[in-house]
Tab-separated table of C-alpha atoms in Angstrom:
chain	number	residue	atom	x	y	z
A	1	MET	CA	14.227	73.926	11.727
A	2	SER	CA	17.230	74.984	9.731
A	3	LEU	CA	17.761	74.134	6.067
A	4	LEU	CA	20.806	71.937	7.020
A	5	THR	CA	18.727	70.023	9.594
A	6	ARG	CA	15.901	69.439	7.148
A	7	LYS	CA	18.372	68.207	4.525
A	8	MET	CA	19.958	65.880	7.034
A	9	LEU	CA	16.520	64.479	8.081
A	10	HIS	CA	15.593	64.050	4.355
A	11	ASN	CA	18.798	62.128	3.670
A	12	LEU	CA	18.360	59.942	6.801
A	13	THR	CA	14.766	59.188	5.733
A	14	ALA	CA	16.001	58.290	2.293
A	15	LEU	CA	18.663	55.898	3.727
A	16	THR	CA	16.067	54.321	6.033
A	17	GLU	CA	13.686	53.725	3.101
A	18	LEU	CA	16.534	52.373	1.008
A	19	SER	CA	17.549	49.955	3.691
A	20	SER	CA	13.950	48.746	3.918
A	21	GLU	CA	13.703	48.256	0.150
A	22	ILE	CA	16.942	46.379	-0.080
A	23	SER	CA	15.980	43.952	2.706
A	24	SER	CA	12.541	43.413	1.283
A	25	THR	CA	11.467	40.495	-0.938
A	26	HIS	CA	10.555	42.733	-3.956
A	27	LYS	CA	11.849	41.884	-7.319
A	28	PHE	CA	15.513	42.767	-7.712
A	29	GLU	CA	14.821	45.139	-10.668
A	30	GLU	CA	12.316	47.077	-8.591
A	31	VAL	CA	14.728	47.416	-5.667
A	32	THR	CA	17.468	48.681	-8.020
A	33	ARG	CA	15.101	51.256	-9.627
A	34	THR	CA	13.845	52.416	-6.241
A	35	SER	CA	17.416	52.624	-4.927
A	36	LEU	CA	18.334	54.923	-7.854
A	37	HIS	CA	15.346	57.177	-7.375
A	38	THR	CA	16.056	57.351	-3.597
A	39	LEU	CA	19.663	58.492	-4.309
A	40	LEU	CA	18.672	61.068	-6.934
A	41	GLY	CA	15.886	62.399	-4.771
A	42	ALA	CA	18.079	62.737	-1.711
A	43	LEU	CA	20.566	64.947	-3.522
A	44	ALA	CA	18.264	66.653	-6.114
A	45	ILE	CA	20.044	65.049	-9.091
A	46	PRO	CA	17.940	65.001	-12.302
A	47	ARG	CA	19.620	62.170	-14.151
A	48	GLY	CA	21.377	58.959	-13.209
A	49	ALA	CA	21.768	55.293	-13.935
A	50	ILE	CA	22.859	52.083	-12.225
A	51	ALA	CA	24.915	49.458	-14.126
A	52	ARG	CA	25.590	45.910	-12.966
A	53	PHE	CA	28.956	44.392	-13.738
A	54	SER	CA	29.540	40.852	-15.024
A	55	ASN	CA	32.906	39.333	-15.340
A	56	THR	CA	32.170	37.052	-18.281
A	57	PRO	CA	32.086	38.899	-20.590
A	58	ARG	CA	33.702	41.892	-18.850
A	59	GLN	CA	30.956	44.459	-19.172
A	60	LEU	CA	28.404	46.748	-17.507
A	61	LYS	CA	24.688	46.501	-18.212
A	62	LEU	CA	22.452	49.440	-17.326
A	63	VAL	CA	19.643	47.966	-15.161
A	64	ALA	CA	18.020	51.293	-14.019
A	65	ALA	CA	17.984	54.840	-15.377
A	66	LYS	CA	16.208	58.079	-14.929
A	67	GLY	CA	16.204	60.989	-17.338
A	68	LEU	CA	17.461	58.877	-20.216
A	69	ALA	CA	14.857	57.007	-22.339
A	70	GLY	CA	15.966	53.634	-23.773
A	71	ALA	CA	19.126	53.453	-21.627
A	72	VAL	CA	18.142	50.339	-19.651
A	73	GLY	CA	19.716	47.272	-21.244
A	74	LYS	CA	22.628	49.089	-22.811
A	75	ARG	CA	25.995	47.438	-22.368
A	76	ILE	CA	29.367	49.034	-21.760
A	77	SER	CA	32.544	47.062	-22.163
A	78	LEU	CA	35.380	47.414	-19.652
A	79	GLY	CA	39.037	46.640	-19.930
A	80	ARG	CA	40.719	44.520	-17.305
A	81	ASP	CA	42.807	47.492	-16.084
A	82	GLU	CA	39.678	49.636	-15.871
A	83	VAL	CA	37.939	46.986	-13.744
A	84	ASP	CA	40.977	46.911	-11.401
A	85	LYS	CA	41.081	50.736	-11.114
A	86	LEU	CA	37.326	50.913	-10.370
A	87	ALA	CA	37.438	48.118	-7.818
A	88	ALA	CA	40.298	49.888	-6.034
A	89	ARG	CA	38.430	53.182	-5.763
A	90	ALA	CA	36.639	53.545	-2.417
A	91	ARG	CA	34.901	56.831	-3.239
A	92	PRO	CA	32.971	58.507	-6.066
A	93	ILE	CA	34.989	59.657	-9.017
A	94	GLY	CA	34.538	63.014	-10.847
A	95	LEU	CA	34.549	62.273	-14.594
A	96	GLN	CA	35.797	65.749	-15.322
A	97	ALA	CA	38.888	65.213	-13.153
A	98	GLU	CA	42.059	65.102	-15.179
A	99	ARG	CA	43.703	62.306	-13.211
A	100	ASN	CA	40.926	59.884	-12.589
A	101	GLY	CA	42.668	57.213	-14.566
A	102	LEU	CA	39.554	56.569	-16.742
A	103	ALA	CA	40.299	58.799	-19.738
A	104	HIS	CA	39.960	55.878	-22.220
A	105	PHE	CA	36.702	54.700	-20.576
A	106	VAL	CA	35.235	58.265	-20.794
A	107	THR	CA	36.348	58.742	-24.388
A	108	ARG	CA	35.082	55.310	-25.520
A	109	ASN	CA	31.653	55.839	-23.920
A	110	GLY	CA	31.453	59.545	-24.521
A	111	GLU	CA	28.098	59.380	-26.436
A	112	LEU	CA	26.248	57.542	-23.640
A	113	LEU	CA	27.855	59.464	-20.839
A	114	GLY	CA	26.982	62.658	-22.669
A	115	ARG	CA	23.340	61.732	-22.944
A	116	LEU	CA	23.354	60.946	-19.252
A	117	ARG	CA	25.195	64.184	-18.605
A	118	ALA	CA	27.314	62.080	-16.327
A	119	HIS	CA	29.295	64.110	-13.852
A	120	THR	CA	30.223	61.640	-11.150
A	121	LEU	CA	30.854	57.903	-11.160
A	122	ALA	CA	30.415	55.802	-7.939
A	123	PRO	CA	31.944	52.271	-8.028
A	124	MET	CA	29.976	49.681	-6.070
A	125	VAL	CA	32.517	47.373	-4.486
A	126	VAL	CA	32.159	44.455	-2.033
A	127	HIS	CA	35.199	42.633	-0.619
A	128	GLY	CA	37.378	44.174	-3.338
A	129	GLU	CA	35.147	42.938	-6.125
A	130	LEU	CA	33.381	45.327	-8.573
A	131	MET	CA	29.591	44.916	-8.401
A	132	GLY	CA	28.696	47.813	-10.699
A	133	LEU	CA	28.680	51.555	-11.188
A	134	ILE	CA	26.357	54.480	-10.435
A	135	PHE	CA	26.295	57.266	-12.983
A	136	LEU	CA	25.196	60.711	-11.646
A	137	SER	CA	24.617	63.995	-13.521
A	138	GLU	CA	25.131	67.421	-12.041
A	139	LYS	CA	22.639	68.593	-9.397
A	140	PHE	CA	19.515	70.499	-10.374
A	141	THR	CA	21.000	73.642	-8.932
A	142	GLY	CA	24.374	73.264	-10.718
A	143	GLU	CA	26.030	73.429	-7.368
A	144	PRO	CA	29.107	71.257	-6.857
A	145	TYR	CA	28.817	68.097	-4.798
A	146	THR	CA	29.737	68.792	-1.144
A	147	ASP	CA	31.635	66.419	1.090
A	148	ASP	CA	28.273	65.513	2.709
A	149	ASP	CA	26.844	64.762	-0.699
A	150	ILE	CA	29.791	62.502	-1.570
A	151	GLU	CA	29.355	60.768	1.737
A	152	ILE	CA	25.667	60.144	1.034
A	153	VAL	CA	26.541	58.773	-2.492
A	154	ASN	CA	29.217	56.645	-0.933
A	155	THR	CA	26.821	55.229	1.724
A	156	ILE	CA	23.976	54.485	-0.700
A	157	SER	CA	26.351	52.968	-3.245
A	158	ARG	CA	27.591	50.559	-0.530
A	159	HIS	CA	23.917	49.598	0.236
A	160	ILE	CA	23.241	48.949	-3.404
A	161	ALA	CA	26.530	47.053	-3.822
A	162	ILE	CA	25.601	44.735	-0.972
A	163	ALA	CA	22.197	44.145	-2.616
A	164	PHE	CA	23.944	43.318	-5.877
A	165	HIS	CA	26.402	41.021	-4.149
A	166	ASN	CA	23.608	39.194	-2.305
A	167	HIS	CA	21.614	38.869	-5.519
A	168	ARG	CA	24.665	37.416	-7.270
A	169	LEU	CA	25.124	34.903	-4.532
A	170	LEU	CA	21.424	34.027	-4.628
A	171	VAL	CA	21.524	33.552	-8.430
A	172	ALA	CA	24.652	31.396	-8.203
A	173	SER	CA	23.063	29.389	-5.368
A	174	LYS	CA	19.911	28.808	-7.380
A	175	ARG	CA	21.863	27.732	-10.420
A	176	LYS	CA	23.956	25.392	-8.261
A	177	ALA	CA	20.827	24.044	-6.643
A	178	GLU	CA	19.171	23.492	-10.020
A	179	GLU	CA	22.315	21.761	-11.315
A	180	ASN	CA	22.347	19.561	-8.334
A	181	ARG	CA	18.626	18.788	-8.807
A	182	ARG	CA	19.317	17.940	-12.463
A	183	LEU	CA	22.208	15.646	-11.511
A	184	TYR	CA	20.078	14.035	-8.765
A	185	ARG	CA	17.247	13.446	-11.325
A	186	GLU	CA	19.699	11.861	-13.747
A	187	MET	CA	21.201	9.696	-11.056
A	188	ARG	CA	17.739	8.519	-10.015
A	189	GLN	CA	16.816	7.755	-13.589
A	190	ILE	CA	20.004	5.754	-14.018
A	191	TYR	CA	19.239	3.993	-10.698
A	192	HIS	CA	15.734	3.155	-11.821
A	193	ASP	CA	16.853	2.071	-15.307
A	194	THR	CA	19.476	-0.201	-13.692
A	195	VAL	CA	16.834	-1.782	-11.404
A	196	ARG	CA	14.539	-2.354	-14.451
A	197	ALA	CA	17.431	-3.837	-16.365
A	198	PHE	CA	18.042	-6.313	-13.520
A	199	GLY	CA	14.386	-7.216	-13.497
A	200	ALA	CA	14.423	-7.774	-17.257
A	201	ALA	CA	17.537	-9.906	-16.978
A	202	ILE	CA	15.820	-12.092	-14.366
A	203	ASP	CA	12.755	-12.524	-16.618
A	204	LEU	CA	14.972	-13.719	-19.500
A	205	LYS	CA	15.671	-16.878	-17.661
A	206	ASP	CA	12.018	-17.802	-17.725
A	207	ALA	CA	10.418	-18.193	-21.205
A	208	TYR	CA	6.970	-17.863	-19.658
A	209	THR	CA	7.429	-14.690	-17.607
A	210	SER	CA	8.429	-11.944	-20.022
A	211	GLY	CA	7.775	-8.633	-18.320
A	212	HIS	CA	6.812	-10.290	-15.086
A	213	SER	CA	9.104	-8.163	-12.849
A	214	ASP	CA	7.938	-4.900	-14.482
A	215	ARG	CA	4.215	-5.852	-13.939
A	216	VAL	CA	4.811	-6.980	-10.386
A	217	ALA	CA	6.487	-3.661	-9.672
A	218	LYS	CA	3.568	-1.665	-11.197
A	219	TYR	CA	1.058	-3.778	-9.342
A	220	SER	CA	2.911	-3.389	-6.073
A	221	GLU	CA	3.319	0.370	-6.358
A	222	ALA	CA	-0.339	0.805	-7.222
A	223	ILE	CA	-1.514	-1.302	-4.245
A	224	ALA	CA	0.900	0.529	-1.941
A	225	ARG	CA	-0.432	3.936	-3.047
A	226	GLU	CA	-3.988	2.672	-2.491
A	227	MET	CA	-2.939	1.806	1.054
A	228	GLY	CA	-1.646	5.363	1.534
A	229	ILE	CA	2.053	4.553	1.232
A	230	THR	CA	4.181	7.397	-0.159
A	231	GLY	CA	7.730	8.739	-0.579
A	232	GLN	CA	10.749	6.531	0.157
A	233	GLU	CA	8.713	3.597	1.432
A	234	LEU	CA	6.772	3.475	-1.803
A	235	GLU	CA	9.974	3.577	-3.815
A	236	HIS	CA	11.524	0.766	-1.784
A	237	ILE	CA	8.496	-1.449	-2.394
A	238	GLY	CA	8.757	-0.788	-6.102
A	239	VAL	CA	12.402	-1.712	-6.177
A	240	ALA	CA	11.804	-4.818	-4.082
A	241	ALA	CA	9.060	-5.822	-6.504
A	242	TYR	CA	11.381	-5.413	-9.548
A	243	LEU	CA	14.056	-7.504	-7.897
A	244	HIS	CA	11.927	-10.055	-5.970
A	245	ASP	CA	13.200	-12.944	-8.097
A	246	ILE	CA	16.833	-11.822	-8.473
A	247	GLY	CA	17.983	-15.016	-6.756
A	248	LYS	CA	16.730	-17.001	-9.774
A	249	ILE	CA	19.843	-15.882	-11.611
A	250	VAL	CA	21.666	-18.815	-10.036
A	251	VAL	CA	18.798	-21.324	-10.482
A	252	ASP	CA	19.158	-23.813	-13.394
A	253	ARG	CA	17.179	-22.602	-16.375
A	254	ALA	CA	15.879	-26.156	-16.853
A	255	ILE	CA	14.201	-26.088	-13.508
A	256	ILE	CA	12.654	-22.693	-14.080
A	257	ASN	CA	11.192	-23.735	-17.467
A	258	ASN	CA	10.354	-27.359	-16.534
A	259	PRO	CA	6.842	-28.105	-18.038
A	260	ARG	CA	6.226	-31.041	-15.701
A	261	PRO	CA	5.612	-31.000	-11.883
A	262	LEU	CA	8.946	-30.338	-10.029
A	263	THR	CA	10.546	-32.988	-7.888
A	264	GLU	CA	11.195	-32.387	-4.239
A	265	ARG	CA	14.841	-31.717	-4.966
A	266	GLU	CA	13.950	-29.267	-7.775
A	267	PHE	CA	11.494	-27.439	-5.476
A	268	ALA	CA	14.226	-27.157	-2.789
A	269	GLU	CA	16.607	-25.729	-5.431
A	270	LEU	CA	14.030	-23.306	-6.723
A	271	ASN	CA	13.016	-22.112	-3.276
A	272	LYS	CA	16.638	-21.160	-2.544
A	273	HIS	CA	16.154	-18.115	-4.721
A	274	VAL	CA	14.717	-15.960	-1.973
A	275	SER	CA	17.769	-16.560	0.298
A	276	THR	CA	20.168	-16.133	-2.605
A	277	GLY	CA	18.473	-12.888	-3.665
A	278	TYR	CA	18.768	-11.627	-0.061
A	279	GLU	CA	22.504	-12.499	-0.052
A	280	ILE	CA	23.014	-10.618	-3.316
A	281	LEU	CA	21.139	-7.477	-2.261
A	282	SER	CA	22.057	-7.256	1.407
A	283	HIS	CA	25.692	-6.395	0.575
A	284	ILE	CA	24.549	-3.146	-0.945
A	285	ARG	CA	24.440	-0.201	1.420
A	286	HIS	CA	21.298	1.305	3.031
A	287	PRO	CA	18.465	1.431	2.101
A	288	TRP	CA	19.072	-1.776	0.260
A	289	LYS	CA	19.063	-3.899	3.482
A	290	GLU	CA	15.344	-3.116	3.861
A	291	ILE	CA	14.753	-3.864	0.188
A	292	ALA	CA	16.722	-7.080	0.429
A	293	TYR	CA	14.713	-8.194	3.365
A	294	MET	CA	11.462	-7.434	1.605
A	295	THR	CA	12.519	-9.644	-1.364
A	296	LYS	CA	13.507	-12.402	1.063
A	297	CYS	CA	10.052	-12.470	2.588
A	298	HIS	CA	7.959	-12.386	-0.514
A	299	HIS	CA	7.159	-16.172	-0.200
A	300	GLU	CA	6.246	-15.899	3.527
A	301	LYS	CA	2.512	-16.340	4.316
A	302	VAL	CA	0.545	-14.532	7.004
A	303	ASP	CA	-0.548	-17.850	8.601
A	304	GLY	CA	3.111	-18.827	9.075
A	305	THR	CA	3.287	-21.642	6.501
A	306	GLY	CA	5.531	-19.840	4.042
A	307	TYR	CA	9.278	-19.858	3.512
A	308	PRO	CA	12.147	-19.418	4.154
A	309	GLY	CA	11.490	-18.329	7.770
A	310	GLY	CA	7.950	-19.448	8.484
A	311	LEU	CA	7.068	-15.843	9.503
A	312	ARG	CA	3.456	-14.894	10.271
A	313	GLY	CA	1.331	-11.736	10.549
A	314	ASP	CA	3.214	-8.560	11.376
A	315	GLU	CA	6.574	-10.378	11.417
A	316	ILE	CA	6.399	-9.983	7.621
A	317	PRO	CA	7.177	-6.508	6.168
A	318	LEU	CA	4.179	-4.853	4.662
A	319	GLY	CA	6.144	-4.361	1.439
A	320	SER	CA	6.648	-8.097	1.210
A	321	LYS	CA	2.982	-8.814	1.723
A	322	ILE	CA	2.175	-6.390	-1.164
A	323	VAL	CA	4.795	-7.993	-3.459
A	324	THR	CA	3.401	-11.493	-2.519
A	325	LEU	CA	-0.030	-10.572	-3.794
A	326	ALA	CA	1.229	-8.770	-6.857
A	327	ASP	CA	3.537	-11.708	-7.750
A	328	SER	CA	0.748	-14.278	-7.195
A	329	PHE	CA	-1.798	-12.331	-9.187
A	330	ASP	CA	0.513	-11.928	-12.135
A	331	ALA	CA	1.281	-15.692	-12.021
A	332	MET	CA	-2.448	-16.372	-12.140
A	333	MET	CA	-2.952	-14.072	-15.131
A	334	THR	CA	-0.113	-15.498	-17.256
A	335	ASP	CA	0.543	-18.815	-18.878
A	336	ARG	CA	2.988	-21.034	-16.998
A	337	PRO	CA	4.736	-24.254	-18.057
A	338	TYR	CA	2.324	-26.346	-15.935
A	339	ARG	CA	-0.983	-24.524	-16.746
A	340	SER	CA	-2.718	-21.777	-18.759
A	341	ARG	CA	-3.646	-18.438	-17.257
A	342	LEU	CA	-6.649	-18.367	-14.981
A	343	PRO	CA	-9.944	-16.679	-15.789
A	344	LEU	CA	-10.348	-13.501	-13.653
A	345	ASP	CA	-13.213	-14.878	-11.544
A	346	ARG	CA	-11.062	-17.948	-10.567
A	347	ALA	CA	-8.150	-15.670	-9.698
A	348	LEU	CA	-10.366	-13.615	-7.451
A	349	SER	CA	-11.770	-16.733	-5.785
A	350	ASP	CA	-8.211	-17.827	-5.071
A	351	LEU	CA	-7.351	-14.445	-3.512
A	352	GLN	CA	-10.525	-14.599	-1.383
A	353	ARG	CA	-9.890	-18.216	-0.289
A	354	ASN	CA	-6.338	-17.443	0.753
A	355	ALA	CA	-6.942	-14.016	2.359
A	356	GLY	CA	-5.737	-14.387	5.978
A	357	LYS	CA	-3.682	-17.471	5.045
A	358	GLN	CA	-1.281	-16.721	2.257
A	359	PHE	CA	-2.282	-13.101	1.752
A	360	ASP	CA	-2.732	-10.140	4.068
A	361	VAL	CA	-6.419	-9.223	4.214
A	362	GLY	CA	-5.719	-5.499	4.123
A	363	VAL	CA	-3.555	-5.882	1.017
A	364	VAL	CA	-6.240	-7.973	-0.750
A	365	ALA	CA	-8.869	-5.354	0.190
A	366	ALA	CA	-6.672	-2.621	-1.294
A	367	PHE	CA	-6.238	-4.660	-4.431
A	368	CYS	CA	-10.035	-5.100	-4.621
A	369	ARG	CA	-10.729	-1.333	-4.264
A	370	LEU	CA	-8.091	-0.562	-6.904
A	371	LEU	CA	-9.469	-3.020	-9.430
A	372	LEU	CA	-13.010	-1.709	-8.863
A	373	LYS	CA	-11.735	1.796	-9.627
A	374	GLU	CA	-10.069	0.600	-12.822
A	375	ILE	CA	-13.238	-1.218	-13.962
A	376	SER	CA	-15.455	1.860	-13.216
A	377	GLY	CA	-12.980	4.224	-14.906
A	378	ALA	CA	-12.394	6.110	-11.629
A	379	ALA	CA	-8.635	5.210	-11.456
A	380	ARG	CA	-6.179	7.807	-12.751
A	381	GLU	CA	-3.988	5.017	-14.179
A	382	ARG	CA	-4.870	1.491	-15.153
A	383	VAL	CA	-2.239	-1.138	-14.177
A	384	PHE	CA	-4.321	-4.303	-13.893
A	385	ILE	CA	-6.700	-4.051	-16.852
A	386	PRO	CA	-4.044	-4.066	-19.521
A	387	GLN	CA	-2.943	-7.505	-18.354
A	388	ILE	CA	-6.392	-8.806	-17.525
A	389	GLY	CA	-7.879	-7.637	-20.844
A	390	ILE	CA	-11.474	-6.628	-21.377
A	391	LYS	CA	-13.015	-10.093	-21.976
A	392	PHE	CA	-14.694	-10.627	-18.589
A	393	ASP	CA	-18.138	-10.178	-17.189
A	394	ARG	CA	-17.928	-6.726	-15.608
A	395	GLU	CA	-21.157	-7.049	-13.617
A	396	ASN	CA	-20.125	-10.443	-12.203
A	397	ILE	CA	-16.571	-9.317	-11.401
A	398	THR	CA	-17.737	-6.021	-9.854
A	399	GLY	CA	-20.194	-8.051	-7.648
A	400	ALA	CA	-17.452	-10.485	-6.614
A	401	LEU	CA	-15.079	-7.589	-5.699
A	402	ASN	CA	-17.750	-5.838	-3.630
A	403	SER	CA	-18.615	-9.143	-1.897
A	404	MET	CA	-14.923	-9.704	-1.049
A	405	LEU	CA	-14.684	-6.199	0.445
A	406	ALA	CA	-17.877	-6.737	2.499
A	407	ASP	CA	-16.306	-9.973	3.883
A	408	PHE	CA	-13.000	-8.258	4.633
A	409	ASP	CA	-14.764	-5.284	6.432
A	410	GLY	CA	-15.443	-7.432	9.489
A	411	ALA	CA	-12.237	-9.436	9.260
A	412	PRO	CA	-9.230	-8.513	11.449
A	413	LEU	CA	-6.492	-6.898	9.391
A	414	GLN	CA	-3.124	-8.691	9.454
A	415	GLY	CA	-0.173	-6.592	10.611
């Protein structure tokens, strides 16, 4: 095999290895360093460096070097005309050539170029845009670069330029994606803050229900998670819980805060709040139609005796069934104009008595499991205990909850 053939095979092997490196998932810095060593090894060049160009500020940064300690990280400024000249050059440039158009650049960076013993400069250009430069010293042998050598430099510089271009696009894409994620997080926070603000505004109409909407939302989300609900469905249930009483905005405050039993006419007026709330929310685009319908159905009962539609069983959305229980439990555990809050054991008796009638059995069971976890300390977050307080007979309540779960185990679950 002739020397020329061996050299050609060596260069082809180097190019193959370089292509493999550039298309790999290695760290960008490693790929750049390997690319430089591949180029220098292919042409027996002792020293060299690769610099990446950034437009703001207009400068080169050395990202890989061989034969020059401490060079990586050095920055080289470029004038606008120098950038334009380099981007317009399709082939390597001899720095010793009198008419290379880079006299000021060479003079200004003479110290660094001298340490590199830079002989040739290869611009890396993609679509007319400067990606960076490759600095090369003379060859080990001192022989001049042949046309074949220049072609090798040209080919490898294009490979590296494409890698730089792709890396730049990737970085820009990641930055844009992160910015979009940040904006999305901010929008979601504003959305949730707005929902909470609506809930708080509703609660202001009722002197006895401060924080009611917030608690119902927390209870509903906790029960839903206990039932295995996640993602968007869980979020919709939380929003429906916050806004379940939004229709009360149009109900007379005197009726809401009436300390005596309501008349039939007042009951009819108060009960309109579910249909009014639905009318308010249903005009908002998807997914609010599902949320609006959940709020409309939160006074339906699984046995069909609720309002406004007399729905039963699986005709009622699961989210509505969850909000129904959360709403009722919070009503039991807070003072109302017509009664004081109930003791916990009486509230549980009410839930047990109405399971399968007012409340979905599966939802009540999830509530019982969750409360047992909170009492035993197994729950990651406590949502019920802060409202219930600690003044209850833990042994008695634990026994009642376990008894309820035993009863529900053989009961048919409502849809």
